CSV table of C-alpha atoms in Angstrom, one decimal:
chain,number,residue,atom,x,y,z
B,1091,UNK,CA,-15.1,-9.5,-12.5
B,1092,UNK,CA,-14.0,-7.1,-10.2
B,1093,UNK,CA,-10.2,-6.5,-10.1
B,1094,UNK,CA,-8.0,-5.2,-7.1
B,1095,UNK,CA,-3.9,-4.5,-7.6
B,1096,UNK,CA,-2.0,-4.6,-4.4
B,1097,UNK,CA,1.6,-3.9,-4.6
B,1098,UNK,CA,3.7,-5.5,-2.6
B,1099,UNK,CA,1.0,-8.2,-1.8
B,1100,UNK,CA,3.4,-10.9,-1.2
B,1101,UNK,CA,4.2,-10.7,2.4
B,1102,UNK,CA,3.1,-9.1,5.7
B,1103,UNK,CA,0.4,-6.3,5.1
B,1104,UNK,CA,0.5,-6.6,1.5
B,1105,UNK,CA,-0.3,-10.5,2.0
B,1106,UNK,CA,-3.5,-9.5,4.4
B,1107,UNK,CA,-5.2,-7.5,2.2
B,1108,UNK,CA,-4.6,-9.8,-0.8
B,1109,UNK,CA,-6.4,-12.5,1.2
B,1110,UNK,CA,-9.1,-10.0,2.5
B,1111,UNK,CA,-9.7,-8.6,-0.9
B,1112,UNK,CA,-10.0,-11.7,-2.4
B,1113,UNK,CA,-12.8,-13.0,0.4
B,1114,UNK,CA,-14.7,-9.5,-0.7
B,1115,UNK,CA,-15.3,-10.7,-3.9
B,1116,UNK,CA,-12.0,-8.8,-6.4
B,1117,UNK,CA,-9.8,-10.6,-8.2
B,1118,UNK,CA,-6.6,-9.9,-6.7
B,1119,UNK,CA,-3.8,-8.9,-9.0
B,1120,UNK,CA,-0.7,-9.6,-6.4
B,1121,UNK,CA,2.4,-7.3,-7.8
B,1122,UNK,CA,5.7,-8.2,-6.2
B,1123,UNK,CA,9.2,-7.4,-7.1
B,1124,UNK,CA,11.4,-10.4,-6.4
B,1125,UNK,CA,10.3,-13.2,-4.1
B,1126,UNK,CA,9.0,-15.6,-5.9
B,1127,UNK,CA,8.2,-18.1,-3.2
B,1128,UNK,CA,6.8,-15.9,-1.2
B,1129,UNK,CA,4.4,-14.3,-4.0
B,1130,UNK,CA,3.5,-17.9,-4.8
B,1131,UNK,CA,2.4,-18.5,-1.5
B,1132,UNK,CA,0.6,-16.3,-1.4
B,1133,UNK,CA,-1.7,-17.0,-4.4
B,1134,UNK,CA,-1.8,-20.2,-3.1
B,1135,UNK,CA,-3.2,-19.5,0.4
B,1136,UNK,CA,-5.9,-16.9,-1.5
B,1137,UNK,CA,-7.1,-20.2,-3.6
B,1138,UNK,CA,-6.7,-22.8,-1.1
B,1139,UNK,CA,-9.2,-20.6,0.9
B,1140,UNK,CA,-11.7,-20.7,-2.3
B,1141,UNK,CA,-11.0,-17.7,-3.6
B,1142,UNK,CA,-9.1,-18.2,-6.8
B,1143,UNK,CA,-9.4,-15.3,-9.0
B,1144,UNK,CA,-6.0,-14.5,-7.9
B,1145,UNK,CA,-2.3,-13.7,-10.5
B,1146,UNK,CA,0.5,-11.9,-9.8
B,1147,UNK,CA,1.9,-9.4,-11.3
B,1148,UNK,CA,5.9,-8.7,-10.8
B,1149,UNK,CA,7.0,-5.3,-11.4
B,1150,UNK,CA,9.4,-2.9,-9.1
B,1151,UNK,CA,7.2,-0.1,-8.2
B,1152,UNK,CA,10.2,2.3,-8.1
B,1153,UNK,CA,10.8,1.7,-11.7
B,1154,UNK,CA,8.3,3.7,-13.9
B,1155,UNK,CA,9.4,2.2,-17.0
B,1156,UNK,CA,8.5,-1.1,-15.4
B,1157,UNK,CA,5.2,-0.1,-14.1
B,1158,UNK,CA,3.8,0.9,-17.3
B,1159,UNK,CA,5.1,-1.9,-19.3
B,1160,UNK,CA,3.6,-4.2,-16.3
B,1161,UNK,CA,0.7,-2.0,-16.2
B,1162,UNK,CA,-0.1,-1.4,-20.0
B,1163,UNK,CA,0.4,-5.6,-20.4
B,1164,UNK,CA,-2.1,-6.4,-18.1
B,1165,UNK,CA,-5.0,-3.4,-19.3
B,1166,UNK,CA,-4.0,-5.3,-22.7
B,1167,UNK,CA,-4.7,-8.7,-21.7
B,1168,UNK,CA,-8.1,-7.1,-19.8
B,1169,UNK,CA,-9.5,-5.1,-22.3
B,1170,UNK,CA,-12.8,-5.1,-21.1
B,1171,UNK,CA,-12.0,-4.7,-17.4
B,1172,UNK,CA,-9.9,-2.0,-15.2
B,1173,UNK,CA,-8.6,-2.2,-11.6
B,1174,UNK,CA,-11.1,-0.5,-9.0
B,1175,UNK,CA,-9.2,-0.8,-6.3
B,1176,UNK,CA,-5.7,0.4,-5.7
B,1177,UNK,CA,-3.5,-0.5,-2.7
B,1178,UNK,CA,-0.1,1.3,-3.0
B,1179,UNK,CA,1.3,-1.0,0.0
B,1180,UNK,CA,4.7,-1.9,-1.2
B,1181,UNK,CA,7.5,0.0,1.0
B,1182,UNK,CA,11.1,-0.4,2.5
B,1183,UNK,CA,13.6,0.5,5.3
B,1184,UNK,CA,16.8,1.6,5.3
B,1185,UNK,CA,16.9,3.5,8.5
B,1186,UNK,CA,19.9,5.6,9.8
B,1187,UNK,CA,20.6,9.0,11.3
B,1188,UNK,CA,20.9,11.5,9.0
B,1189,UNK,CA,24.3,12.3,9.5
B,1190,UNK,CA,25.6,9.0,8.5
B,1191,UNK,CA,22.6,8.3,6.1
B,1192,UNK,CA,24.0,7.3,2.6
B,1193,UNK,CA,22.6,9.1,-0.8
B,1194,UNK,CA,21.0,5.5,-2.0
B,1195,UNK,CA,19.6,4.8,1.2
B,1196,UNK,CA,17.3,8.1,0.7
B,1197,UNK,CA,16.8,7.6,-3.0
B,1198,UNK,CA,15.5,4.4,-2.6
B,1199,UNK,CA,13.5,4.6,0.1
B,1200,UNK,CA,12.1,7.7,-1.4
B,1201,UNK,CA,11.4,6.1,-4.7
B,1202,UNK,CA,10.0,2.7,-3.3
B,1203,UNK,CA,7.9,4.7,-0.8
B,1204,UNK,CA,6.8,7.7,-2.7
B,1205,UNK,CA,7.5,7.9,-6.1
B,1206,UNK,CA,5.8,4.3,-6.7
B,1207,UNK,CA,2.5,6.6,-5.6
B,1208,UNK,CA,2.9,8.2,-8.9
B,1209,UNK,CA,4.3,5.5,-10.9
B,1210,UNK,CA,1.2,3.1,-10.4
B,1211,UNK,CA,-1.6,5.5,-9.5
B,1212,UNK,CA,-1.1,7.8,-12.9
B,1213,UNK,CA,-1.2,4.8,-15.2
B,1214,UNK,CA,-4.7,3.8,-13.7
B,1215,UNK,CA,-6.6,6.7,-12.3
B,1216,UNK,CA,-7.8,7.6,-15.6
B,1217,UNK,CA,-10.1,4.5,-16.1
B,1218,UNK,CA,-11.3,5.1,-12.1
B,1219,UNK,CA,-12.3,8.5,-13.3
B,1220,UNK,CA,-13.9,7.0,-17.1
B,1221,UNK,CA,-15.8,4.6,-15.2
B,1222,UNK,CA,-16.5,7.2,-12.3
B,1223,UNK,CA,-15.9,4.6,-9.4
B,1224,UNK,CA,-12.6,4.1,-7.9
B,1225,UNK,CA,-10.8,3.3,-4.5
B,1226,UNK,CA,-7.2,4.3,-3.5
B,1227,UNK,CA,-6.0,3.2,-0.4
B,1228,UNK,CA,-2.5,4.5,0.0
B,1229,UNK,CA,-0.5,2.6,3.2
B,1230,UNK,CA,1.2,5.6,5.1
B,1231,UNK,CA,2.8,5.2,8.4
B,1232,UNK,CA,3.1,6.5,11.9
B,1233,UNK,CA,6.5,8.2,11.2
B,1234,UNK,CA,5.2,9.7,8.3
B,1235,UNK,CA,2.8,11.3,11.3
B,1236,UNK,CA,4.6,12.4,13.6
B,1237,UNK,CA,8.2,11.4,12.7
B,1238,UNK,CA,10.3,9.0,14.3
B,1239,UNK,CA,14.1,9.4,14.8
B,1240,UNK,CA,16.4,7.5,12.5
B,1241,UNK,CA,13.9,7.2,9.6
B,1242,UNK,CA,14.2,10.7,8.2
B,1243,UNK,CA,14.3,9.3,4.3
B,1244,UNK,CA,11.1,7.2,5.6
B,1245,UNK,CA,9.3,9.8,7.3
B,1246,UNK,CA,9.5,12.3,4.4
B,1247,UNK,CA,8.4,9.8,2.0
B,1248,UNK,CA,5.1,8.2,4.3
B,1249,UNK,CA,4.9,11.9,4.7
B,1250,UNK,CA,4.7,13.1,1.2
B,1251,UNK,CA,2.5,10.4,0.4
B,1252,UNK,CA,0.1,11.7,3.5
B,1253,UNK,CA,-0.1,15.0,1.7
B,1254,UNK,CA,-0.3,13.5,-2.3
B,1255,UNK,CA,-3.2,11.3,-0.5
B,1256,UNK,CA,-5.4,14.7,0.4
B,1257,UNK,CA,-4.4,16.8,-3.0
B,1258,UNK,CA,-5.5,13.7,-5.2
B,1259,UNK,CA,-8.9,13.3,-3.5
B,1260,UNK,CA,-10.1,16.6,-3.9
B,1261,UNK,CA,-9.0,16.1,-7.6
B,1262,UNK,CA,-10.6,13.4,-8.1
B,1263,UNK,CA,-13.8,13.4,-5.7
B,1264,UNK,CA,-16.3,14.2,-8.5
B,1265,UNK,CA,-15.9,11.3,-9.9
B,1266,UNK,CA,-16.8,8.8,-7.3
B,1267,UNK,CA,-13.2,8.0,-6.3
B,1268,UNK,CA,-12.0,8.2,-3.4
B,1269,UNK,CA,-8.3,8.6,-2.2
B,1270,UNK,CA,-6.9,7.9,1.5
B,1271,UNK,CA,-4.1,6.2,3.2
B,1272,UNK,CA,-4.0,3.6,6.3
B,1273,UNK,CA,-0.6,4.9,8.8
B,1274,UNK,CA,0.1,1.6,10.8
B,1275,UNK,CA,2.0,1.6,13.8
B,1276,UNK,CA,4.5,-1.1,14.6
B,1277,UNK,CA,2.8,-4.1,13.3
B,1278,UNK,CA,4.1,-7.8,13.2
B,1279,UNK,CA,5.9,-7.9,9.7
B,1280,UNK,CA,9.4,-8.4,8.7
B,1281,UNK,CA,9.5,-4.3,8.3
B,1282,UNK,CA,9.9,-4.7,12.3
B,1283,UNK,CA,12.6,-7.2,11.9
B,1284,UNK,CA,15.6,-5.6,14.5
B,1285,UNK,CA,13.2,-3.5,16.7
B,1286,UNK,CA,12.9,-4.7,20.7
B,1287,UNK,CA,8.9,-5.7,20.7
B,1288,UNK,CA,8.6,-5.7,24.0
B,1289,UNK,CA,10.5,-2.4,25.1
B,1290,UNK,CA,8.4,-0.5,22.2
B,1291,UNK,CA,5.5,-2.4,23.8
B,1292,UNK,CA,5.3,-1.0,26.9
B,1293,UNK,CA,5.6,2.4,24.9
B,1294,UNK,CA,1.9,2.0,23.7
B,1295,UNK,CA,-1.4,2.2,25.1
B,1296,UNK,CA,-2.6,-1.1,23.9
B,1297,UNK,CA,0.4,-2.8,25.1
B,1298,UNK,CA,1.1,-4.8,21.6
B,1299,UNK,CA,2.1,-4.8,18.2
B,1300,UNK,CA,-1.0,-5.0,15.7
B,1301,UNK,CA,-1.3,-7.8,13.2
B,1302,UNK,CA,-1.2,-7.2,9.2
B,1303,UNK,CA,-5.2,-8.3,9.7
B,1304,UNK,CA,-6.1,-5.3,12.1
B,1305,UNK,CA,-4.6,-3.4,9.4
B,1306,UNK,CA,-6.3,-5.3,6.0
B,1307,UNK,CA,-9.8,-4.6,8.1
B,1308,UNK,CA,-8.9,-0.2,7.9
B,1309,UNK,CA,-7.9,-1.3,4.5
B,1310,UNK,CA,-10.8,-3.1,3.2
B,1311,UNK,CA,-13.4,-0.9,4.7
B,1312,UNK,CA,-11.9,1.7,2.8
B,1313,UNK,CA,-11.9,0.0,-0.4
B,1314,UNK,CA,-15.6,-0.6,-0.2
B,1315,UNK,CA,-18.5,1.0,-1.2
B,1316,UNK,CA,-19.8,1.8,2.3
B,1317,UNK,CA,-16.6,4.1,2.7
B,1318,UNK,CA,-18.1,6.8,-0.1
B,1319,UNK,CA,-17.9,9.6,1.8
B,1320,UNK,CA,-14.6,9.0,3.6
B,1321,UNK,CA,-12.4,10.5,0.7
B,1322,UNK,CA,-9.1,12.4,1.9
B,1323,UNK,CA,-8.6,10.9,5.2
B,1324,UNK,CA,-5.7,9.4,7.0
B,1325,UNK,CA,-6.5,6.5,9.4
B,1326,UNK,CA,-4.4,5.5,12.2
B,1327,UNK,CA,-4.0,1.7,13.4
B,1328,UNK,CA,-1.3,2.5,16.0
B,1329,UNK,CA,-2.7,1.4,19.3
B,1330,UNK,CA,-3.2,4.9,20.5
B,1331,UNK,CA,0.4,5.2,20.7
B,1332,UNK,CA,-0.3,8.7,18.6
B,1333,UNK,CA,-3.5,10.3,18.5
């Protein structure tokens, strides 16, 4: 069996690849941090569609104590097995201008965003590298790109996980794993919740929002074995609204 983790595979992007994963042949280990229903629902819709080598996994990825306890548990119960695939998807909001930008609205975004990079892909790199076949997908952003006003704590965090993305391939290259992150544009999940579609619409070439399933496709390509020689790289799906 070949095993997949995706955090934050409950809902909108995370909830794509889950369900595109899962129809490429991985057993999807769904990690989530608090909504139940929705994480069920998930699992459900990945066996309803005959997939159903599916469990979830609940953990917060900004807690590291909780990531290795989650992690270690499950390598415990899979002795024989390791995750090949890596989606570090799970991410948050708390936009403001800088100047009125609370201390926890930076430290959390910061640690859901970023420091979850660290505190799931340590814990399971080293059995990628043992095994000498591994795939990272890391799920950037446009403002970690080119920076968008009123997301400073988000921008340096999609940012810094842009930059860990390049340093840990060329670490890790040797060993046939490779290391790159997906930076959607505005795409229709509940991170857009607030946003005026249709004025930021007109803003790009394609005239649209994407869907979570434009972006699982960049994802799952990635996470294949026809994307061995794409290591490093940081793939846009934003519309052309930054090139």
């Amino acid at each position: 069996m070949k095993y997949a983790l995706v955090t934050g595979g409950s809902r909108g992007i995370g909830r794509a690849v889950s369900l595109k994963l899962a129809s490429m042949g991985y057993s999807v280990v769904i990690n989530y941090a608090g909504n139940d229903a929705a994480a069920n629902e998930t699992l459900a819709l990945i066996k309803d569609a005959g997939y159903p080598a599916a469990e979830l996994l609940k953990f917060d990825v900004s807690n590291a104590e909780q990531c290795a306890a989650a992690i270690e548990g499950w390598q415990a119960a899979h002795p024989d097995d390791y995750i090949e695939v890596l989606v570090n998807n799970a991410g948050i909001r708390r936009d403001n201008l800088l100047l009125w930008m609370e201390n926890e609205d930076w430290l959390k975004v910061l640690n859901t965003n970023l420091n979850s990079f660290y505190n799931v892909t340590k814990p399971l790199i080293q059995s990628m590298v043992v095994k000498k076949y591994g795939r990272i997908v890391n799920m950037a952003s446009l403002s970690g790109q080119k920076g968008l006003p009123g997301q400073t704590n988000y921008a340096a965090a999609k940012g810094g996980l842009i930059a860990a993305t390049k340093a840990l391939a060329q670490e890790v290259a040797k060993k046939r794993v490779t290391v790159n992150a997906v930076a959607p544009g505005f795409v229709k999940t509940d991170m857009v919740e607030g946003l005026d579609e249709k004025a930021l619409s007109a803003q790009i070439p394609a005239g649209r929002f994407g869907t979570p399933e434009e972006v699982a496709a960049v994802v799952a390509f990635l996470a294949s074995p026809e994307a061995a020689y794409v290591n490093g790289e940081v793939i846009a799906v934003n519309g052309a609204l930054y090139t």
